[in-house]
Coordinates of N, CA and C in Angstrom, one line a residue:
Chain A
D1 N 0.8 -1.2 0.0 CA 0.0 0.0 0.0 C 0.9 1.3 0.0
S2 N 0.7 2.1 -1.0 CA 1.6 3.3 -1.2 C 1.2 4.4 -0.3
G3 N -0.1 4.3 0.2 CA -0.5 5.5 1.0 C -1.3 6.5 0.2
V4 N -1.3 6.4 -1.1 CA -2.0 7.3 -2.0 C -3.4 6.7 -2.2
T5 N -4.4 7.4 -2.0 CA -5.8 6.8 -2.1 C -6.5 7.5 -3.2
Q6 N -7.1 6.7 -4.2 CA -7.8 7.3 -5.3 C -9.3 6.7 -5.3
T7 N -10.2 7.6 -5.5 CA -11.6 7.1 -5.7 C -12.2 7.9 -6.9
P8 N -13.2 7.2 -7.6 CA -13.5 5.8 -7.5 C -12.5 4.9 -8.1
K9 N -12.5 3.7 -7.9 CA -11.6 2.7 -8.5 C -12.1 2.4 -10.0
H10 N -13.3 2.4 -10.2 CA -13.9 2.1 -11.5 C -15.0 3.1 -11.7
L11 N -15.2 3.5 -13.0 CA -16.2 4.4 -13.4 C -16.6 4.2 -14.8
I12 N -17.9 4.1 -15.1 CA -18.4 3.9 -16.4 C -19.3 5.1 -16.7
T13 N -19.1 5.8 -17.7 CA -20.0 6.9 -18.0 C -20.2 7.1 -19.5
A14 N -21.1 7.9 -19.9 CA -21.4 8.1 -21.3 C -20.6 9.3 -21.9
T15 N -20.5 9.3 -23.2 CA -19.9 10.4 -23.9 C -20.6 11.7 -23.6
G16 N -19.8 12.7 -23.5 CA -20.4 14.0 -23.2 C -20.6 14.4 -21.8
Q17 N -20.4 13.4 -20.9 CA -20.6 13.6 -19.5 C -19.3 14.2 -18.8
R18 N -19.5 14.5 -17.6 CA -18.4 15.0 -16.8 C -18.2 14.1 -15.5
V19 N -16.9 13.9 -15.2 CA -16.6 13.1 -14.0 C -15.5 13.8 -13.2
T20 N -15.5 13.4 -11.9 CA -14.4 13.9 -11.0 C -13.7 12.8 -10.4
L21 N -12.4 12.7 -10.5 CA -11.6 11.7 -9.8 C -10.9 12.4 -8.6
R22 N -10.9 11.7 -7.5 CA -10.4 12.2 -6.3 C -9.1 11.5 -5.8
C23 N -8.2 12.2 -5.2 CA -7.0 11.7 -4.8 C -6.6 12.3 -3.4
S24 N -6.2 11.4 -2.5 CA -5.7 11.8 -1.2 C -4.2 11.4 -1.2
P25 N -3.3 12.3 -1.1 CA -1.9 12.0 -1.2 C -1.4 11.3 0.1
R26 N -0.2 10.7 0.2 CA 0.3 10.2 1.4 C 0.4 11.3 2.4
S27 N 0.3 10.9 3.7 CA 0.3 11.8 4.7 C 1.6 12.6 4.7
G28 N 1.4 14.0 4.7 CA 2.6 14.8 4.7 C 3.1 15.2 3.3
D29 N 2.7 14.5 2.3 CA 3.2 14.9 0.9 C 2.5 16.1 0.4
L30 N 3.3 17.0 -0.1 CA 2.8 18.3 -0.6 C 2.5 18.3 -2.1
S31 N 3.2 17.4 -2.8 CA 3.1 17.4 -4.3 C 2.2 16.3 -4.8
V32 N 1.3 16.7 -5.7 CA 0.4 15.7 -6.3 C 0.6 15.7 -7.8
Y33 N 0.6 14.6 -8.4 CA 0.7 14.4 -9.9 C -0.4 13.6 -10.4
W34 N -0.8 13.9 -11.6 CA -1.8 13.1 -12.3 C -1.3 12.6 -13.6
Y35 N -1.5 11.3 -13.8 CA -1.0 10.6 -15.0 C -2.2 9.9 -15.7
Q36 N -2.1 9.8 -17.0 CA -3.1 9.0 -17.7 C -2.4 7.8 -18.4
Q37 N -2.9 6.7 -18.3 CA -2.4 5.5 -18.9 C -3.4 4.9 -19.9
S38 N -3.1 5.0 -21.1 CA -4.0 4.4 -22.1 C -3.2 3.4 -23.0
L39 N -3.9 2.6 -23.7 CA -3.3 1.5 -24.4 C -2.3 2.0 -25.5
D40 N -2.8 3.1 -26.2 CA -2.0 3.6 -27.3 C -1.0 4.7 -26.9
Q41 N -1.2 5.3 -25.8 CA -0.4 6.5 -25.4 C 0.6 6.2 -24.3
G42 N 0.5 5.1 -23.6 CA 1.4 4.8 -22.5 C 1.1 5.7 -21.4
L43 N 2.1 5.9 -20.5 CA 1.9 6.8 -19.3 C 2.2 8.2 -19.7
Q44 N 1.2 9.1 -19.6 CA 1.4 10.5 -19.9 C 1.1 11.3 -18.7
F45 N 2.1 12.3 -18.5 CA 1.9 13.2 -17.4 C 0.9 14.3 -17.8
L46 N 0.0 14.5 -16.9 CA -1.1 15.5 -17.1 C -0.8 16.8 -16.4
I47 N -0.6 16.8 -15.1 CA -0.5 18.0 -14.3 C 0.1 17.7 -13.0
Q48 N 0.8 18.7 -12.4 CA 1.3 18.6 -11.0 C 0.9 19.8 -10.2
Y49 N 0.6 19.6 -9.0 CA 0.3 20.6 -8.0 C 1.3 20.5 -6.8
Y50 N 1.6 21.6 -6.3 CA 2.5 21.6 -5.1 C 1.9 22.6 -4.1
N51 N 1.5 22.0 -3.0 CA 0.9 22.8 -1.8 C -0.2 23.8 -2.3
G52 N -1.0 23.3 -3.2 CA -2.2 24.1 -3.6 C -2.0 24.8 -4.9
E53 N -0.7 24.9 -5.4 CA -0.5 25.7 -6.6 C -0.1 24.8 -7.7
E54 N -0.5 25.1 -8.9 CA -0.1 24.4 -10.1 C 1.4 24.6 -10.4
R55 N 2.1 23.5 -10.5 CA 3.6 23.7 -10.7 C 4.0 23.3 -12.1
A56 N 3.4 22.3 -12.7 CA 3.8 21.9 -14.1 C 2.6 21.4 -14.8
K57 N 2.5 21.6 -16.1 CA 1.4 21.1 -16.9 C 2.0 20.2 -18.0
G58 N 1.4 19.1 -18.3 CA 1.9 18.3 -19.4 C 0.8 18.2 -20.5
N59 N 0.5 17.1 -21.0 CA -0.4 16.9 -22.1 C -1.8 16.9 -21.7
I60 N -2.2 17.8 -20.9 CA -3.6 17.8 -20.4 C -4.5 18.6 -21.3
L61 N -5.6 18.0 -21.7 CA -6.6 18.6 -22.6 C -7.3 19.8 -21.9
E62 N -7.8 20.7 -22.7 CA -8.5 21.8 -22.2 C -9.8 21.4 -21.5
R63 N -10.3 20.2 -21.9 CA -11.5 19.7 -21.3 C -11.3 19.1 -19.9
F64 N -10.0 19.0 -19.6 CA -9.6 18.5 -18.3 C -9.1 19.6 -17.4
S65 N -9.4 19.5 -16.1 CA -8.9 20.5 -15.2 C -8.6 19.8 -13.8
A66 N -7.8 20.4 -13.0 CA -7.5 19.8 -11.7 C -7.3 20.9 -10.7
Q67 N -7.3 20.5 -9.5 CA -7.0 21.5 -8.4 C -6.6 20.7 -7.2
Q68 N -5.8 21.4 -6.3 CA -5.4 20.8 -5.1 C -6.0 21.7 -3.9
F69 N -6.6 21.1 -3.0 CA -7.3 21.9 -1.9 C -6.4 22.1 -0.7
P70 N -6.8 23.0 0.2 CA -6.0 23.3 1.3 C -5.6 22.0 2.2
D71 N -6.5 21.1 2.2 CA -6.1 19.8 2.9 C -5.2 18.9 2.1
L72 N -4.8 19.4 1.0 CA -3.8 18.7 0.0 C -4.5 17.6 -0.8
H73 N -5.7 17.3 -0.7 CA -6.3 16.3 -1.6 C -6.5 17.0 -2.9
S74 N -6.6 16.2 -4.0 CA -6.6 16.8 -5.3 C -7.8 16.1 -6.1
E75 N -8.3 16.9 -7.0 CA -9.4 16.4 -7.9 C -9.0 16.6 -9.3
L76 N -9.3 15.7 -10.2 CA -9.1 15.8 -11.6 C -10.5 15.8 -12.2
N77 N -10.9 16.8 -12.9 CA -12.2 16.9 -13.5 C -12.1 16.7 -15.0
L78 N -12.9 15.8 -15.5 CA -12.9 15.5 -17.0 C -14.3 15.8 -17.5
S79 N -14.3 16.6 -18.5 CA -15.6 17.0 -19.0 C -15.7 16.7 -20.5
S80 N -17.0 16.8 -21.0 CA -17.3 16.5 -22.4 C -16.5 15.3 -22.9
L81 N -16.7 14.2 -22.1 CA -16.0 13.0 -22.3 C -16.1 12.4 -23.7
E82 N -15.1 11.9 -24.2 CA -15.0 11.2 -25.5 C -14.6 9.7 -25.3
L83 N -14.9 8.9 -26.2 CA -14.5 7.5 -26.1 C -13.0 7.3 -25.9
G84 N -12.2 8.2 -26.5 CA -10.7 8.2 -26.3 C -10.2 8.5 -25.0
D85 N -11.1 9.0 -24.1 CA -10.7 9.4 -22.8 C -10.7 8.2 -21.9
S86 N -11.2 7.1 -22.3 CA -11.1 5.8 -21.5 C -9.7 5.5 -21.3
A87 N -9.4 5.3 -20.0 CA -8.0 5.1 -19.6 C -8.0 4.8 -18.1
L88 N -6.7 4.5 -17.6 CA -6.5 4.4 -16.2 C -5.8 5.7 -15.8
Y89 N -6.4 6.4 -14.8 CA -5.9 7.7 -14.4 C -5.2 7.5 -13.0
F90 N -3.9 7.8 -13.0 CA -3.2 7.6 -11.7 C -3.0 9.0 -11.1
C91 N -3.1 9.0 -9.8 CA -2.6 10.1 -8.9 C -1.4 9.6 -8.2
A92 N -0.4 10.5 -8.0 CA 0.8 10.1 -7.4 C 1.2 11.3 -6.5
S93 N 2.0 11.0 -5.5 CA 2.4 12.1 -4.6 C 3.9 11.9 -4.2
S94 N 4.5 13.0 -3.8 CA 5.8 13.0 -3.2 C 5.9 14.1 -2.1
A95 N 6.8 14.0 -1.3 CA 6.9 14.9 -0.1 C 7.1 16.3 -0.6
L96 N 8.1 16.5 -1.5 CA 8.3 17.9 -2.0 C 8.3 17.7 -3.5
W97 N 8.5 18.8 -4.2 CA 8.5 18.8 -5.7 C 9.9 18.4 -6.3
T98 N 10.9 18.5 -5.4 CA 12.2 18.3 -6.0 C 12.5 16.9 -6.4
A99 N 13.3 16.7 -7.4 CA 13.5 15.4 -8.0 C 14.0 14.3 -7.1
G100 N 14.6 14.6 -6.0 CA 15.2 13.6 -5.2 C 14.1 12.9 -4.4
N101 N 12.9 13.4 -4.4 CA 11.8 12.8 -3.6 C 11.1 11.7 -4.4
T102 N 11.0 10.6 -3.9 CA 10.3 9.5 -4.6 C 8.9 9.8 -4.8
I103 N 8.4 9.4 -5.9 CA 7.0 9.6 -6.3 C 6.3 8.2 -6.1
Y104 N 5.2 8.3 -5.3 CA 4.4 7.1 -5.0 C 3.1 7.2 -5.7
F105 N 2.6 6.1 -6.3 CA 1.4 6.0 -7.1 C 0.3 5.4 -6.3
G106 N -0.9 5.9 -6.6 CA -2.1 5.3 -6.1 C -2.5 4.1 -7.0
E107 N -3.6 3.4 -6.7 CA -4.0 2.3 -7.5 C -4.7 2.6 -8.8
G108 N -5.0 3.9 -9.0 CA -5.6 4.3 -10.2 C -7.1 4.3 -10.2
S109 N -7.7 5.1 -11.1 CA -9.1 5.1 -11.4 C -9.4 4.7 -12.8
W110 N -10.1 3.6 -13.0 CA -10.4 3.1 -14.3 C -11.6 3.9 -14.8
L111 N -11.4 4.6 -15.9 CA -12.5 5.3 -16.5 C -12.9 4.6 -17.9
T112 N -14.1 4.3 -18.0 CA -14.6 3.7 -19.3 C -15.7 4.7 -19.8
V113 N -15.5 5.2 -21.0 CA -16.5 6.0 -21.6 C -17.2 5.2 -22.7
V114 N -18.5 5.2 -22.6 CA -19.3 4.4 -23.6 C -20.2 5.2 -24.4
Chain B
A1 N 13.5 18.2 -24.7 CA 12.8 17.4 -23.7 C 13.4 16.0 -23.6
Q2 N 13.3 15.4 -22.4 CA 13.9 14.1 -22.2 C 13.0 13.1 -22.8
T3 N 13.7 12.0 -23.3 CA 13.0 10.9 -23.8 C 13.6 9.6 -23.2
V4 N 12.7 8.6 -23.0 CA 13.1 7.3 -22.4 C 12.7 6.2 -23.4
T5 N 13.6 5.3 -23.7 CA 13.3 4.3 -24.7 C 13.6 2.9 -24.0
Q6 N 12.6 2.1 -24.1 CA 12.7 0.7 -23.8 C 12.5 -0.1 -25.0
S7 N 13.6 -0.7 -25.5 CA 13.6 -1.4 -26.9 C 13.0 -2.8 -26.8
Q8 N 12.7 -3.3 -25.7 CA 12.3 -4.7 -25.6 C 10.8 -4.7 -25.1
P9 N 9.8 -4.8 -26.0 CA 8.4 -4.8 -25.6 C 8.1 -6.0 -24.7
E10 N 8.8 -7.1 -25.0 CA 8.5 -8.3 -24.2 C 9.8 -9.1 -23.9
M11 N 9.8 -9.6 -22.7 CA 10.9 -10.5 -22.3 C 10.4 -11.7 -21.5
S12 N 11.1 -12.8 -21.6 CA 10.7 -13.9 -20.8 C 11.9 -14.5 -20.1
V13 N 11.7 -15.1 -18.9 CA 12.8 -15.7 -18.2 C 12.2 -17.0 -17.5
Q14 N 13.1 -17.9 -17.2 CA 12.7 -19.1 -16.4 C 12.9 -18.7 -15.0
E15 N 12.0 -19.3 -14.2 CA 12.0 -19.1 -12.8 C 13.4 -19.5 -12.3
A16 N 14.0 -18.7 -11.3 CA 15.3 -18.8 -10.7 C 16.4 -18.3 -11.6
E17 N 16.1 -17.9 -12.9 CA 17.2 -17.4 -13.7 C 17.3 -15.9 -13.6
T18 N 18.2 -15.4 -14.3 CA 18.5 -13.9 -14.3 C 18.1 -13.3 -15.6
V19 N 17.5 -12.1 -15.5 CA 17.1 -11.4 -16.8 C 17.4 -9.9 -16.6
T20 N 17.8 -9.3 -17.8 CA 18.1 -7.9 -17.8 C 17.2 -7.2 -18.7
L21 N 16.6 -6.1 -18.2 CA 15.7 -5.2 -19.0 C 16.5 -4.0 -19.4
S22 N 16.4 -3.6 -20.6 CA 17.2 -2.4 -21.1 C 16.4 -1.1 -21.1
C23 N 17.1 0.0 -20.9 CA 16.5 1.3 -21.0 C 17.6 2.3 -21.4
T24 N 17.3 3.1 -22.3 CA 18.2 4.2 -22.6 C 17.4 5.5 -22.6
Y25 N 18.1 6.6 -22.4 CA 17.4 7.9 -22.2 C 18.2 9.0 -22.9
D26 N 17.6 10.0 -23.2 CA 18.2 11.2 -23.9 C 18.0 12.4 -23.0
T27 N 19.1 13.1 -22.7 CA 19.0 14.3 -21.9 C 20.3 15.1 -22.0
S28 N 20.1 16.4 -21.8 CA 21.3 17.2 -21.8 C 21.7 17.7 -20.4
E29 N 20.9 17.2 -19.5 CA 21.2 17.5 -18.1 C 22.2 16.6 -17.5
S30 N 22.9 17.1 -16.5 CA 23.9 16.3 -15.8 C 23.4 15.8 -14.5
D31 N 22.4 16.4 -13.9 CA 21.9 15.9 -12.6 C 20.4 15.5 -12.9
Y32 N 20.1 14.2 -12.5 CA 18.8 13.7 -12.7 C 18.6 12.4 -11.9
Y33 N 17.5 11.8 -12.0 CA 17.2 10.6 -11.3 C 16.5 9.6 -12.2
L34 N 16.8 8.4 -12.0 CA 16.3 7.3 -12.8 C 15.6 6.3 -11.9
F35 N 14.5 5.7 -12.4 CA 13.7 4.8 -11.7 C 13.3 3.6 -12.5
W36 N 13.0 2.5 -11.9 CA 12.3 1.4 -12.5 C 11.0 1.2 -11.6
Y37 N 9.9 1.2 -12.3 CA 8.6 0.9 -11.7 C 8.1 -0.4 -12.3
K38 N 7.4 -1.2 -11.4 CA 6.8 -2.4 -11.8 C 5.3 -2.3 -11.8
Q39 N 4.6 -2.8 -12.8 CA 3.2 -2.7 -12.8 C 2.6 -4.2 -13.1
P40 N 2.2 -4.8 -12.0 CA 1.7 -6.2 -12.1 C 0.3 -6.1 -12.7
P41 N -0.4 -7.3 -12.8 CA -1.7 -7.3 -13.4 C -2.7 -6.4 -12.6
S42 N -2.5 -6.2 -11.4 CA -3.4 -5.3 -10.6 C -3.3 -3.9 -11.1
R43 N -2.3 -3.5 -11.9 CA -2.1 -2.2 -12.5 C -1.5 -1.2 -11.5
Q44 N -1.3 -1.6 -10.3 CA -0.6 -0.7 -9.3 C 0.8 -0.4 -9.8
M45 N 1.3 0.8 -9.7 CA 2.6 1.2 -10.0 C 3.5 1.1 -8.8
I46 N 4.5 0.2 -8.8 CA 5.3 0.0 -7.6 C 6.7 0.3 -7.9
L47 N 7.3 1.1 -7.1 CA 8.7 1.5 -7.3 C 9.6 0.3 -6.9
V48 N 10.5 0.0 -7.9 CA 11.4 -1.1 -7.7 C 12.8 -0.6 -7.2
I49 N 13.3 0.4 -7.9 CA 14.6 0.9 -7.6 C 14.9 2.2 -8.1
R50 N 15.8 3.0 -7.5 CA 16.1 4.3 -8.0 C 17.6 4.5 -8.1
Q51 N 18.0 5.4 -8.9 CA 19.4 5.7 -9.1 C 19.6 7.2 -9.2
E52 N 20.5 7.8 -8.4 CA 20.8 9.2 -8.6 C 22.0 9.3 -9.6
A53 N 21.9 10.2 -10.5 CA 22.9 10.3 -11.6 C 24.3 10.7 -11.1
Y54 N 24.3 11.4 -9.9 CA 25.6 11.8 -9.4 C 26.3 10.7 -8.6
K55 N 25.6 9.6 -8.4 CA 26.3 8.5 -7.8 C 26.8 7.5 -8.8
Q56 N 28.1 7.2 -8.6 CA 28.7 6.2 -9.6 C 28.3 4.8 -9.2
Q57 N 28.1 4.5 -7.9 CA 27.7 3.2 -7.5 C 26.3 2.8 -8.0
N58 N 26.2 1.6 -8.6 CA 24.9 1.1 -9.0 C 24.0 0.8 -7.8
A59 N 22.8 1.1 -8.0 CA 21.8 0.8 -6.9 C 21.4 -0.7 -6.9
T60 N 21.2 -1.2 -5.7 CA 20.8 -2.5 -5.5 C 19.7 -2.6 -4.4
E61 N 18.7 -3.4 -4.7 CA 17.6 -3.7 -3.8 C 17.3 -5.2 -3.9
N62 N 17.8 -5.9 -2.9 CA 17.6 -7.3 -2.8 C 18.0 -8.0 -4.2
R63 N 17.0 -8.6 -4.9 CA 17.3 -9.3 -6.1 C 17.4 -8.4 -7.3
F64 N 17.1 -7.1 -7.1 CA 17.1 -6.1 -8.2 C 18.3 -5.3 -8.1
S65 N 19.0 -5.1 -9.3 CA 20.1 -4.2 -9.3 C 20.1 -3.5 -10.7
V66 N 20.8 -2.4 -10.8 CA 20.9 -1.7 -12.1 C 22.3 -1.6 -12.5
N67 N 22.4 -1.4 -13.8 CA 23.7 -1.1 -14.5 C 23.5 0.3 -15.1
F68 N 24.1 1.3 -14.4 CA 23.9 2.7 -14.8 C 25.2 3.1 -15.5
Q69 N 25.0 3.4 -16.8 CA 26.2 3.9 -17.6 C 25.8 5.3 -18.0
K70 N 26.3 6.3 -17.3 CA 25.9 7.7 -17.5 C 26.4 8.2 -18.9
A71 N 27.6 7.9 -19.3 CA 28.1 8.4 -20.6 C 27.3 7.8 -21.7
A72 N 26.9 6.6 -21.6 CA 26.1 5.9 -22.6 C 24.6 6.2 -22.5
K73 N 24.2 6.8 -21.4 CA 22.8 7.1 -21.1 C 22.0 5.8 -21.2
S74 N 22.5 4.9 -20.4 CA 21.9 3.6 -20.3 C 21.6 3.2 -18.9
F75 N 20.5 2.6 -18.6 CA 20.0 2.2 -17.3 C 19.3 0.9 -17.3
S76 N 20.0 -0.2 -17.2 CA 19.3 -1.5 -17.3 C 19.0 -2.1 -15.9
L77 N 18.0 -2.9 -15.9 CA 17.6 -3.5 -14.6 C 17.8 -5.0 -14.7
K78 N 18.6 -5.5 -13.7 CA 18.8 -6.9 -13.6 C 18.0 -7.5 -12.5
I79 N 17.3 -8.6 -12.8 CA 16.5 -9.3 -11.8 C 17.1 -10.7 -11.7
S80 N 17.6 -11.0 -10.5 CA 18.3 -12.2 -10.2 C 17.3 -13.2 -9.5
D81 N 17.5 -14.5 -9.7 CA 16.7 -15.5 -9.1 C 15.2 -15.1 -9.3
S82 N 14.8 -15.0 -10.6 CA 13.5 -14.6 -10.9 C 12.4 -15.4 -10.2
Q83 N 11.3 -14.8 -9.8 CA 10.2 -15.5 -9.2 C 8.9 -15.2 -10.0
L84 N 8.0 -16.1 -9.8 CA 6.7 -15.9 -10.5 C 6.1 -14.6 -10.3
G85 N 6.3 -14.1 -9.1 CA 5.7 -12.8 -8.7 C 6.4 -11.6 -9.4
D86 N 7.5 -11.8 -10.1 CA 8.1 -10.8 -10.8 C 7.5 -10.5 -12.1
A87 N 6.6 -11.3 -12.5 CA 5.9 -11.1 -13.8 C 5.1 -9.8 -13.8
A88 N 5.4 -8.9 -14.7 CA 4.8 -7.6 -14.7 C 5.2 -6.8 -15.8
M89 N 4.6 -5.7 -16.0 CA 5.2 -4.7 -17.0 C 6.2 -3.8 -16.2
Y90 N 7.3 -3.6 -16.7 CA 8.4 -2.8 -16.1 C 8.6 -1.5 -16.9
F91 N 8.5 -0.4 -16.2 CA 8.7 0.9 -16.8 C 10.0 1.5 -16.2
C92 N 10.8 2.0 -17.2 CA 11.9 2.9 -16.8 C 11.4 4.3 -16.8
A93 N 11.9 5.1 -15.9 CA 11.5 6.5 -15.8 C 12.6 7.4 -15.5
Y94 N 12.5 8.6 -16.0 CA 13.5 9.7 -15.8 C 12.8 10.9 -15.1
R95 N 13.6 11.4 -14.1 CA 13.1 12.6 -13.4 C 14.1 13.7 -13.4
S96 N 13.7 14.8 -13.9 CA 14.6 16.0 -14.0 C 14.4 16.9 -12.7
P97 N 15.5 17.5 -12.3 CA 15.3 18.5 -11.2 C 14.5 19.7 -11.6
I98 N 14.3 19.9 -12.9 CA 13.5 21.0 -13.3 C 12.2 20.5 -14.0
S99 N 11.5 21.3 -14.7 CA 10.3 20.9 -15.4 C 9.3 20.3 -14.4
G100 N 9.2 20.9 -13.2 CA 8.3 20.4 -12.2 C 8.6 19.0 -11.7
S101 N 9.7 18.5 -12.1 CA 10.1 17.2 -11.5 C 9.1 16.1 -11.9
R102 N 8.5 16.1 -13.0 CA 7.6 15.1 -13.4 C 8.5 13.8 -13.8
L103 N 7.8 12.7 -13.8 CA 8.4 11.5 -14.3 C 8.1 11.3 -15.8
T104 N 9.2 11.0 -16.6 CA 9.0 10.7 -18.0 C 9.2 9.2 -18.1
F105 N 8.2 8.5 -18.6 CA 8.3 7.0 -18.7 C 8.7 6.5 -20.1
G106 N 9.3 5.3 -20.1 CA 9.5 4.6 -21.3 C 8.2 3.8 -21.7
E107 N 8.2 3.1 -22.8 CA 7.1 2.4 -23.2 C 6.7 1.1 -22.4
G108 N 7.7 0.6 -21.7 CA 7.5 -0.5 -20.9 C 8.0 -1.8 -21.5
T109 N 8.3 -2.8 -20.6 CA 8.7 -4.1 -21.1 C 7.9 -5.1 -20.3
Q110 N 7.2 -6.0 -21.0 CA 6.3 -7.0 -20.4 C 7.2 -8.2 -20.1
L111 N 7.4 -8.5 -18.8 CA 8.2 -9.6 -18.4 C 7.3 -10.8 -18.0
T112 N 7.6 -11.9 -18.6 CA 6.9 -13.2 -18.3 C 7.9 -14.1 -17.6
V113 N 7.5 -14.7 -16.5 CA 8.3 -15.6 -15.8 C 7.7 -17.1 -16.0
N114 N 8.5 -17.9 -16.5 CA 8.0 -19.3 -16.8 C 8.5 -20.2 -15.7
P115 N 7.5 -21.0 -15.2 CA 7.8 -22.0 -14.1 C 8.7 -23.1 -14.6

């Protein structure tokens, strides 16, 4: 158990809908990362937050947004869903944002868009 | 931008034998970190081992060790005494001290362990 908690574990929704994925980082970790893992794109970095502030942005679509709250949990919002958004979405956390800190992953949220 | 390449989509090994998974990366940075993560069928991403670029000594964690060749930009993972539980997808990853310290992953190598 990495200590990173993601909910829901599985989600099935229809095209055009909006969903919210939730992440609780390891106790004390200030940095949260979101990754998308799909069959054809591999593991893609979406976005990083550090202590409530956006720190880095990767290949995140405009239809997607995220935030980190004062209690350090994070949410990834996916809207106007398309079939191609079906993927495993990982949240990960590290103590600080610096590279020497190990990144620990949650178990992921499986999103299926039908 | 940094890139990570795993040239072996699939590998297999007999139980109790040794296998080496390859990884190369491209970077202009001198200071960085390298990781191997394991993803079993449960899809959980599990850290296997990490290597700091400034350290010349290769990292070792029990049956797992790396061969880090900084000049060649190579970072291979050796699994000794392979066990059935080692069967998984293995990802090599690069982490830069800049760019938000995100992890950049390779494509992965699917390891099968035969009894």
